[in-house]
Coordinates of C-alpha atoms and ligand atoms in Angstrom, one line a residue:
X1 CA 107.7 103.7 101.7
X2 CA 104.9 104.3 99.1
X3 CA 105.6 107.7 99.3
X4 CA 108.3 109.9 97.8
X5 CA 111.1 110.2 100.7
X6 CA 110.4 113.3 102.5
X7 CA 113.3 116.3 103.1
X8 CA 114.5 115.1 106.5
X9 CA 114.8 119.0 107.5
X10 CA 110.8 119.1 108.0
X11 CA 112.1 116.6 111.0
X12 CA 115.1 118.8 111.9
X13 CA 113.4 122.4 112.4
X14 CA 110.5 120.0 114.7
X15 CA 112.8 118.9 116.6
X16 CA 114.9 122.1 117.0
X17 CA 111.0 123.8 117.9
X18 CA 110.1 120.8 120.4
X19 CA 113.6 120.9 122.6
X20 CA 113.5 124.8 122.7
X21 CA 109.9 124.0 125.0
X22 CA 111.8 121.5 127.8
X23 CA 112.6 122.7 130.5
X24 CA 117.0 122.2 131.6
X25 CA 118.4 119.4 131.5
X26 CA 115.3 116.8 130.1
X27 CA 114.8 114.2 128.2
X28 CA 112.2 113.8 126.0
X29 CA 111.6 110.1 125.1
X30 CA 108.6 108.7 122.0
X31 CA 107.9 105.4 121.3
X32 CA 106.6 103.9 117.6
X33 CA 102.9 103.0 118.2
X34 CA 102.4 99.0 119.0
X35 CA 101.5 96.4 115.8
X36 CA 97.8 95.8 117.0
X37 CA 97.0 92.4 116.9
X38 CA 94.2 91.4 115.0
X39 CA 93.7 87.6 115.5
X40 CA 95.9 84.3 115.6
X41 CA 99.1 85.4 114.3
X42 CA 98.3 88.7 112.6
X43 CA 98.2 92.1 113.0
X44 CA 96.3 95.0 111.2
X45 CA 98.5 97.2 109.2
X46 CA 101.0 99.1 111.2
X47 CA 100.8 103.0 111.6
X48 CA 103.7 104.9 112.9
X49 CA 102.6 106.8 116.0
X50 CA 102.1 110.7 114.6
X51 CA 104.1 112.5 116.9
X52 CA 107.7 110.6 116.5
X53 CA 106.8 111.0 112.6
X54 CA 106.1 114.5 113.1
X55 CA 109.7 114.6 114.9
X56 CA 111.6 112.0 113.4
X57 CA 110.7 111.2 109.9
X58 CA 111.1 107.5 110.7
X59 CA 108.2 105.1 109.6
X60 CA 108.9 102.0 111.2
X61 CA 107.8 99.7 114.1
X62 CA 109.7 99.3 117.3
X63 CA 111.3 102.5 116.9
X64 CA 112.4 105.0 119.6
X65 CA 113.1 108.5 119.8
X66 CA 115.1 110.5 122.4
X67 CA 116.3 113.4 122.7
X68 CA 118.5 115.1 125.5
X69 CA 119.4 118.1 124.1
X70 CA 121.6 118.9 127.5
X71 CA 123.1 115.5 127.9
X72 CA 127.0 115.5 128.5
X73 CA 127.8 113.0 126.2
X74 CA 127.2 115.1 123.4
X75 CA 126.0 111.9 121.1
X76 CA 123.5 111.3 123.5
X77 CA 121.9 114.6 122.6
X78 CA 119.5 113.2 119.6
X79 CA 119.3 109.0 119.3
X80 CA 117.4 107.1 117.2
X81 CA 116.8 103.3 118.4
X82 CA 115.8 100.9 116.0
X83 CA 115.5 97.1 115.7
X84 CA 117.6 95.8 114.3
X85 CA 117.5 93.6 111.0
X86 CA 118.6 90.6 109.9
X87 CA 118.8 88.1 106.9
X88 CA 115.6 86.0 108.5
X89 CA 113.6 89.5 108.6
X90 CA 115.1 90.3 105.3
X91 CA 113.2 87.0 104.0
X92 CA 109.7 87.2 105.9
X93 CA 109.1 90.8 106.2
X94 CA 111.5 92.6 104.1
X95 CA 113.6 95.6 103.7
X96 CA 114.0 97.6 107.2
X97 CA 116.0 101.0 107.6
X98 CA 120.1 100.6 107.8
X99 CA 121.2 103.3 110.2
X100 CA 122.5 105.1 107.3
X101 CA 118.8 105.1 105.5
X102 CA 117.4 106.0 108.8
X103 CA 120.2 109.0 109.1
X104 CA 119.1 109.8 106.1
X105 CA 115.5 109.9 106.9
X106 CA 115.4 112.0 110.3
X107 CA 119.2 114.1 110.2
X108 CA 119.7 112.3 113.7
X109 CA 123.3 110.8 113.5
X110 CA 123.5 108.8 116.2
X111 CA 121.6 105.8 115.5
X112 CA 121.7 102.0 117.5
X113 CA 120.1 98.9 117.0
X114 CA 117.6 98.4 120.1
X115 CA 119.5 96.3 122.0
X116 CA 121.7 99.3 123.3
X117 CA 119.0 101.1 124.5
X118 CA 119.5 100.1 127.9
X119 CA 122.5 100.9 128.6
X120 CA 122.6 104.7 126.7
X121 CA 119.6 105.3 128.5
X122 CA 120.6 104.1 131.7
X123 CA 123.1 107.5 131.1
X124 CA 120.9 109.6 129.5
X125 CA 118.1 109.1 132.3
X126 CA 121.1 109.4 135.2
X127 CA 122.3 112.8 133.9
X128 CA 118.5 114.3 133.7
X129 CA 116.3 115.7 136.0
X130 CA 112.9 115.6 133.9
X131 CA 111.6 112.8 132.2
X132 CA 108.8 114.1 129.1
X133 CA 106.8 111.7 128.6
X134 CA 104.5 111.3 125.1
X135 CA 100.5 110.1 126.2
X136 CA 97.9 110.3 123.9
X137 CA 96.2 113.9 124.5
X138 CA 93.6 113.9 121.6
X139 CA 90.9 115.6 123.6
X140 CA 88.6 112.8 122.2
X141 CA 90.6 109.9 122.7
X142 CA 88.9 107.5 125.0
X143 CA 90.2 103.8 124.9
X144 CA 90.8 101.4 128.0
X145 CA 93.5 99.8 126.1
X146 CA 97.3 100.1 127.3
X147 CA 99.6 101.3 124.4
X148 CA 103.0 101.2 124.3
X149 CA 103.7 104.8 125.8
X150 CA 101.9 104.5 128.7
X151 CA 103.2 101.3 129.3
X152 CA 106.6 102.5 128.8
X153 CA 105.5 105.9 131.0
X154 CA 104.3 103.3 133.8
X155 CA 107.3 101.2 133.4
X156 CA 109.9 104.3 133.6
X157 CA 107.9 106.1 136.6
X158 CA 108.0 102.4 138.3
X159 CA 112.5 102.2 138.0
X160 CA 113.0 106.1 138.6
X161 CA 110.8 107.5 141.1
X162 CA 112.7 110.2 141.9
X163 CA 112.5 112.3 138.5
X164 CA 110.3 115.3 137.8
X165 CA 107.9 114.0 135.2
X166 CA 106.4 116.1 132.3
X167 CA 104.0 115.9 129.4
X168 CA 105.6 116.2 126.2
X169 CA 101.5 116.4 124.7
X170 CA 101.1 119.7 125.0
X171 CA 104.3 121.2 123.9
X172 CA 103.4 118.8 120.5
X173 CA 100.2 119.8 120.0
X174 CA 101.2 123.6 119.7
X175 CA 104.1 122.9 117.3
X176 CA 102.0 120.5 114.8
X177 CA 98.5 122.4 114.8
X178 CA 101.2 125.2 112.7
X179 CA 102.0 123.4 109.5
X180 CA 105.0 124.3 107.3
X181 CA 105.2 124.6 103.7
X182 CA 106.6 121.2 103.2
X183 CA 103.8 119.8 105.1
X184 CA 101.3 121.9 103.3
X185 CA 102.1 120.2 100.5
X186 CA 102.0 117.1 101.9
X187 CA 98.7 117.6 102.9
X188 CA 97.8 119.2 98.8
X189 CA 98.7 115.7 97.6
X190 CA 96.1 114.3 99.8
X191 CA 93.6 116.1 98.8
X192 CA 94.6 115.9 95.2
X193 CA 94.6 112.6 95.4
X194 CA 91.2 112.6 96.9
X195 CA 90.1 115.1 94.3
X196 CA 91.0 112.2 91.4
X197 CA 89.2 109.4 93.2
X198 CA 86.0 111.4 93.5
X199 CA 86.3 112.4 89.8
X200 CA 86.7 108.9 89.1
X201 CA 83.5 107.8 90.5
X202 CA 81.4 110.7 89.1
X203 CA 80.6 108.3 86.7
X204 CA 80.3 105.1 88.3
X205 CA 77.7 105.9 90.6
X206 CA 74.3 105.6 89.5
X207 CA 71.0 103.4 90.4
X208 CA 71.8 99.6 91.0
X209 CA 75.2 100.2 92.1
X210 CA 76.3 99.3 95.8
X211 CA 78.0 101.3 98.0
X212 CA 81.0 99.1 98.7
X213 CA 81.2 99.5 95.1
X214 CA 81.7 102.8 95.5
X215 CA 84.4 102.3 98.0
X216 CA 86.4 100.0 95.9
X217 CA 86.7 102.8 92.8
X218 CA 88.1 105.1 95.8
X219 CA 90.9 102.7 97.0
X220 CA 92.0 102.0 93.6
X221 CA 92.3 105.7 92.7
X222 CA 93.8 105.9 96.0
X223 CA 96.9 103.3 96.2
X224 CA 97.3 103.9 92.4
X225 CA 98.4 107.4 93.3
X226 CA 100.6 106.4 95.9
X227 CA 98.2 107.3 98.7
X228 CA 99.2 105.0 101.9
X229 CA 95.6 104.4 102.3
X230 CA 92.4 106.2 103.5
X231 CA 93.1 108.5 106.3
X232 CA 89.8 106.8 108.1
X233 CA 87.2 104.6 107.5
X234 CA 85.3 105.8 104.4
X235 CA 81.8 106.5 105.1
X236 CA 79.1 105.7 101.6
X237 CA 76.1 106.0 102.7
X238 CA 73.0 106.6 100.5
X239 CA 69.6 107.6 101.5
X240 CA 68.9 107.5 104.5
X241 CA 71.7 105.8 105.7
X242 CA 73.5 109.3 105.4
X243 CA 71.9 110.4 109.0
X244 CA 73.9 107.6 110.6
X245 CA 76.6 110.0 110.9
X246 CA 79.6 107.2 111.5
X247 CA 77.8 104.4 109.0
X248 CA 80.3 102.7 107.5
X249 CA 79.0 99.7 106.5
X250 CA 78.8 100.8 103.0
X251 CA 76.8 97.7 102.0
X252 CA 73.4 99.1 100.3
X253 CA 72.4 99.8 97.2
X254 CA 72.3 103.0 95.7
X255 CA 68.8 103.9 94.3
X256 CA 67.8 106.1 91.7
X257 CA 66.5 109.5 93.1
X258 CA 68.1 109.2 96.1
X259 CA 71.2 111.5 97.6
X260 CA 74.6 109.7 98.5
X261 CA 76.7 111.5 101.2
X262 CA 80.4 110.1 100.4
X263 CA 83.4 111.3 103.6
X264 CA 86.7 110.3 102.6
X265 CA 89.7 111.0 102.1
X266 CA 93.0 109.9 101.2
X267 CA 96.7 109.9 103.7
X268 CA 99.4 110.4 101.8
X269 CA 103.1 110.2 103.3
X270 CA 100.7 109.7 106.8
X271 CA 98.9 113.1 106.5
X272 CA 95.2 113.2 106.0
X273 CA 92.9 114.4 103.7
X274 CA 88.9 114.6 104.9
X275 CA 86.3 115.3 102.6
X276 CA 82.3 115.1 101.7
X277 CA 80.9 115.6 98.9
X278 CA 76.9 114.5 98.1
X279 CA 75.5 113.7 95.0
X280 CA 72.2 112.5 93.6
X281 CA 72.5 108.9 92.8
X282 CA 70.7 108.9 89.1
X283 CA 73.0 112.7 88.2
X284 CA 70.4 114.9 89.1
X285 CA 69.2 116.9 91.9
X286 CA 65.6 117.2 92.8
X287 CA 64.4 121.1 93.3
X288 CA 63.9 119.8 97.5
X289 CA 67.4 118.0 97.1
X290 CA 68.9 121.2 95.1
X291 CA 67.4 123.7 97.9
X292 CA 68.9 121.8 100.5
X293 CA 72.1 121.2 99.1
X294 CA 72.3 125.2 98.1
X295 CA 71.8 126.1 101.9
X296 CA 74.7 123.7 103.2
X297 CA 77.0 125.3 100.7
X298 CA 76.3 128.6 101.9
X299 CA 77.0 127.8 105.1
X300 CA 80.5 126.3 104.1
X301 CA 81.0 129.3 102.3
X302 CA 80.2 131.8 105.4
X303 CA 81.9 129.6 108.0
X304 CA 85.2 129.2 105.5
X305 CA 85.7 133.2 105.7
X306 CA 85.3 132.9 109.7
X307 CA 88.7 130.7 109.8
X308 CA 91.0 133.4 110.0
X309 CA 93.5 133.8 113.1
X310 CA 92.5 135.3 115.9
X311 CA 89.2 133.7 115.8
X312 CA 88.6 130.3 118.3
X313 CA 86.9 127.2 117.6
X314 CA 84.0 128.0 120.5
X315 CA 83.1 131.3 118.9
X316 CA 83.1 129.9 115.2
X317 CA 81.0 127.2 116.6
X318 CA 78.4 129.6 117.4
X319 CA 78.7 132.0 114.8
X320 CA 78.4 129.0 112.1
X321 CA 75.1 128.1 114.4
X322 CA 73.4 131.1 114.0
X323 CA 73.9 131.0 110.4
X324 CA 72.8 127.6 110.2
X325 CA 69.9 128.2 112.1
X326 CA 68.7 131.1 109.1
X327 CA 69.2 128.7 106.5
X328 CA 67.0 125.8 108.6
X329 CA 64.2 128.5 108.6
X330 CA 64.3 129.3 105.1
X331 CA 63.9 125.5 104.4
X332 CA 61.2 125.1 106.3
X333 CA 62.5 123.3 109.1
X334 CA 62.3 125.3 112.3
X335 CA 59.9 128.5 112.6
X336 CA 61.6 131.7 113.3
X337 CA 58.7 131.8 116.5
X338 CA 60.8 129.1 118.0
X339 CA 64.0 129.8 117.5
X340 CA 63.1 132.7 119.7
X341 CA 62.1 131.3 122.5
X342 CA 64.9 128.4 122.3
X343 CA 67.2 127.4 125.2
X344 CA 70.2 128.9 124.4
X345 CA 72.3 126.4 126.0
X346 CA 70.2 123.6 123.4
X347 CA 69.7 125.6 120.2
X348 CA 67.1 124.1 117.8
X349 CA 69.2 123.5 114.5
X350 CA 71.2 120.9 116.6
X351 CA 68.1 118.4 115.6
X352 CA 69.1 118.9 112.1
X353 CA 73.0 119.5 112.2
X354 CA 74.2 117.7 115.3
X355 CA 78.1 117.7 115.0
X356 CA 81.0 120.3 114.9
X357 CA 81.8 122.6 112.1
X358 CA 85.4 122.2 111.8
X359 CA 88.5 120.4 113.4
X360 CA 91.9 120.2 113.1
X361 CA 93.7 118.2 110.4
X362 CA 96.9 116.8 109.8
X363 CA 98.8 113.6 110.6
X364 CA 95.6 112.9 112.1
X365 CA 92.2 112.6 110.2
X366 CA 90.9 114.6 114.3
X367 CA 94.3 116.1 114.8
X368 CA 95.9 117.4 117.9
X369 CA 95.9 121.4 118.7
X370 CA 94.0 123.2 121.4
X371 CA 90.7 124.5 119.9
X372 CA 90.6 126.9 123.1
X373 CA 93.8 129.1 121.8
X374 CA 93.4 131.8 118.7
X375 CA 93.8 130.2 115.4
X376 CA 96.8 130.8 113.5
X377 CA 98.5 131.3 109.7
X378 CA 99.5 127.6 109.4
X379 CA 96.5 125.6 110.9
X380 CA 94.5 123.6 108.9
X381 CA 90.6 122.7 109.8
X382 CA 87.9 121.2 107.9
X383 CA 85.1 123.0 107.2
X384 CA 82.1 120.4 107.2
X385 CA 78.4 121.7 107.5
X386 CA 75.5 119.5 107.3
X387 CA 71.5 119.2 107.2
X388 CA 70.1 116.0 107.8
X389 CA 66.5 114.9 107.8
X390 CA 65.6 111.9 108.5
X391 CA 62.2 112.4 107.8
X392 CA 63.0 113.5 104.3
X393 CA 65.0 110.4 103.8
X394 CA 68.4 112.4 103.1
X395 CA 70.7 114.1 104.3
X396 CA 73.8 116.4 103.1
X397 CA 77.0 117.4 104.3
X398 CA 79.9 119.0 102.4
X399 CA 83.5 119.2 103.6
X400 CA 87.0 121.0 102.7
X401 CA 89.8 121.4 104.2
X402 CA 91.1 125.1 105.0
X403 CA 94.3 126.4 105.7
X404 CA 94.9 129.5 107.7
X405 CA 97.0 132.1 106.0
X406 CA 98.5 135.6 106.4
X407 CA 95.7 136.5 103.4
X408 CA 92.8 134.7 105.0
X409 CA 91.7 131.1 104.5
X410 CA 93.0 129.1 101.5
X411 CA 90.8 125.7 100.7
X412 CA 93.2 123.3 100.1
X413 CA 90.0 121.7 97.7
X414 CA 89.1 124.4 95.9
X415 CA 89.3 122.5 92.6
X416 CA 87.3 119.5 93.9
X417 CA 83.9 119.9 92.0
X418 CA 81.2 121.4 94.6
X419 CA 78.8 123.6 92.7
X420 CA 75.4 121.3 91.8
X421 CA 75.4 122.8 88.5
X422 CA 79.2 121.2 87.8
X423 CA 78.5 117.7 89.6
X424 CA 75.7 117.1 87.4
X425 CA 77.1 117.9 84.4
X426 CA 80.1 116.1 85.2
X427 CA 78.4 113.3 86.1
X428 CA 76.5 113.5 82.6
X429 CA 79.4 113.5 80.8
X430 CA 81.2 110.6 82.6
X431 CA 78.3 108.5 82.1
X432 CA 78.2 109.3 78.3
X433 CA 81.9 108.7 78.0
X434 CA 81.3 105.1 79.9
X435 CA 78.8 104.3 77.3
X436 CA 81.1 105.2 74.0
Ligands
LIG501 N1 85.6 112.0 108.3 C1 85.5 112.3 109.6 C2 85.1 113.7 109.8 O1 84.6 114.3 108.9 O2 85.3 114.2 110.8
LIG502 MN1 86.0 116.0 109.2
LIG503 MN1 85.0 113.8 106.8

């Protein structure tokens, strides 16, 4: 792996957390995510499924977790099934995990090369009474494509009819909305990572360059600091182009007096990072530019206090709202009059700041937790305001990620410049030091 090999008791205490949720005697199987193909023979990069990471440690394709924590056959109680290499997979695709390495990774002893898996589940499965089953419960996923769980789900419901069946989804999304320490840290190096990359092209960006440009100082900065990749598709998008809010297409050119809205972010060890930042193209701020940018920071200032626990996404939603909607008058964009009268149900600033404020982060760039339940010490949201006016020709967002803590909210980015005062003069001095 890129990254530095993780303590496998992170996977341990999971585990320990997800068996205490199943009900007696269950079994709780996960599946690695499918290699997607991409065309002819190839595949896009693989990425390990998130939630047999989160409980295993183990990055690697065709692998499959079970766990049967009241099985008889006491070895039976935690297995690890991986395929198994060989000197011809040694040659094309390279080093895979021994069982000893993948002992090693996840603190699961028993571990078997896939072609037992039949037969030890054919006695796990007999000597159970609920089946858990892992589907994709991301409360925006929405994709008609079969993946390997719920083929395997269909598959398993199809040769034992007769189980109870549960859903492991839930029970996982409650354990990794909480992060631990070690995956706090985790989730720092991400955003320290990002941090350098945007420092690096503070003083690359200026009139003439393009924004794929742009992109390419990022992924540099990114996989020279060990980062696995970006977390999602980076989105550089100057001008106008930063009211398309999922452009990625990054293929313009940056022009001077424009703004440049820049939301990326680096995974490291497979957690995410997610940040904006937006800068003026030529270093500085126009006083329309500056106002507008001052009033999306306050917001992010005033909705970063309001992620404490005990609050709830819904209410923080509409708290941020009404804050937002203040700001919008100030600038000019809606008249107080107006905002009156509005629909409740369809509040005015939603022409100017269409999206959510915050959502969960984690192994996932939109991670899994349930937005309806208090927040909690442990969680970690971004916090993402934005104005965006078409008719101006810009648009600004800014984004940090916060973790919830005992003490209040702690942003994980609080050294990533953010102030305009410090992004201009950074970018100033960059530029000078490019020109030695
Ligand atoms: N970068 C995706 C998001 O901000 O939600
Ligand atoms: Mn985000
Ligand atoms: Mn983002």
């Amino acid at each position: 792996m890129k990254y530095d090999l993780i303590d496998k008791n992170l996977f341990i205490e999971n585990r320990k957390r997800f068996v205490k949720n199943l009900l007696p005697e269950s079994v709780a199987v996960l599946n690695s995510n499918d290699e997607m193909p991409r065309n002819g023979d190839g595949n896009f990069p693989f990425r390990q499924s998130s939630d047999l990471f989160y409980l295993s440690g183990i990055d690697q394709e065709q692998s499959v977790l079970v766990m049967a924590p009241d099985c008889p056959v006491p070895e039976y109680r935690e297995v690890l099934f991986l395929r198994k290499t060989s000197e011809l997979i040694a040659v094309w695709e390279g080093h895979k995990y021994t069982k000893e390495e993948a002992r090693n990774a996840s603190g699961i002893q028993s571990v078997y090369w896939l072609e037992d898996v039949q037969t030890i589940m054919t006695t796990i499965l007999n000597h159970s009474k609920n089946i858990y089953l892992n589907l994709n419960e991301n409360d925006r996923f929405s994709s008609d494509v079969p993946y390997r769980e719920l083929r395997y789900s269909n598959e398993l419901k199809s040769k034992y009819p007769n189980h109870n069946y549960q859903r492991s989804g839930p029970v996982i999304a409650d354990l990794r909305a909480i992060k631990s320490p070690v995956e706090i840290a985790l989730m720092q190096s991400a955003a320290d990572i990002t941090d350098s990359a945007f420092r690096r092209i503070l003083g690359f960006i200026s009139p003439g360059v393009f924004e794929y440009e742009i992109e390419a100082e990022i992924t540099h900065e990114f996989l020279r600091s060990r980062a696995t990749g970006h977390a999602y598709t980076p989105i550089i998008a100057s001008g106008a182009s930063a009211n398309i809010l999922h452009y990625t297409t990054n293929n313009n050119e940056c022009r001077d007096g424009e703004l440049i809205l820049l939301d990326f972010g680096a995974e490291y060890a497979n957690y995410a990072a997610d940040m904006t930042r937006t800068v003026p193209v030529n270093g500085k701020f126009t006083k329309r530019q500056r106002e507008v940018y001052e009033a999306v920071l306050r917001v992010m200032r005033a909705a970063t206090k309001m992620l404490v626990a005990g609050n709830t996404i819904p209410k923080y939603h509409e708290e941020v709202g009404k804050i937002m909607e203040q700001e919008l008058i100030g600038l000019g964009l809606l008249k107080a009059e107006e905002v009156k009268r509005q629909n409740e149900k369809s509040p005015l600033y939603k022409k100017y700041f269409m999206h959510g404020t915050s959502h969960f982060l984690g192994l996932d760039v939109h991670d899994i937790g349930d937005k309806y339940k208090p927040m909690q010490a442990g969680m970690v949201f971004t916090c993402e305001p934005g104005i965006y006016i078409p008719e101006e020709g810009f648009g600004i967002r800014i984004e940090n990620d916060i973790l919830i803590t005992k003490n209040g909210p702690d942003d994980l980015m609080k050294n990533i410049p953010v102030e305009p005062d410090e992004i201009e003069e950074l970018m100033a001095r960059q530029r000078e030091l490019s020109i030695q």
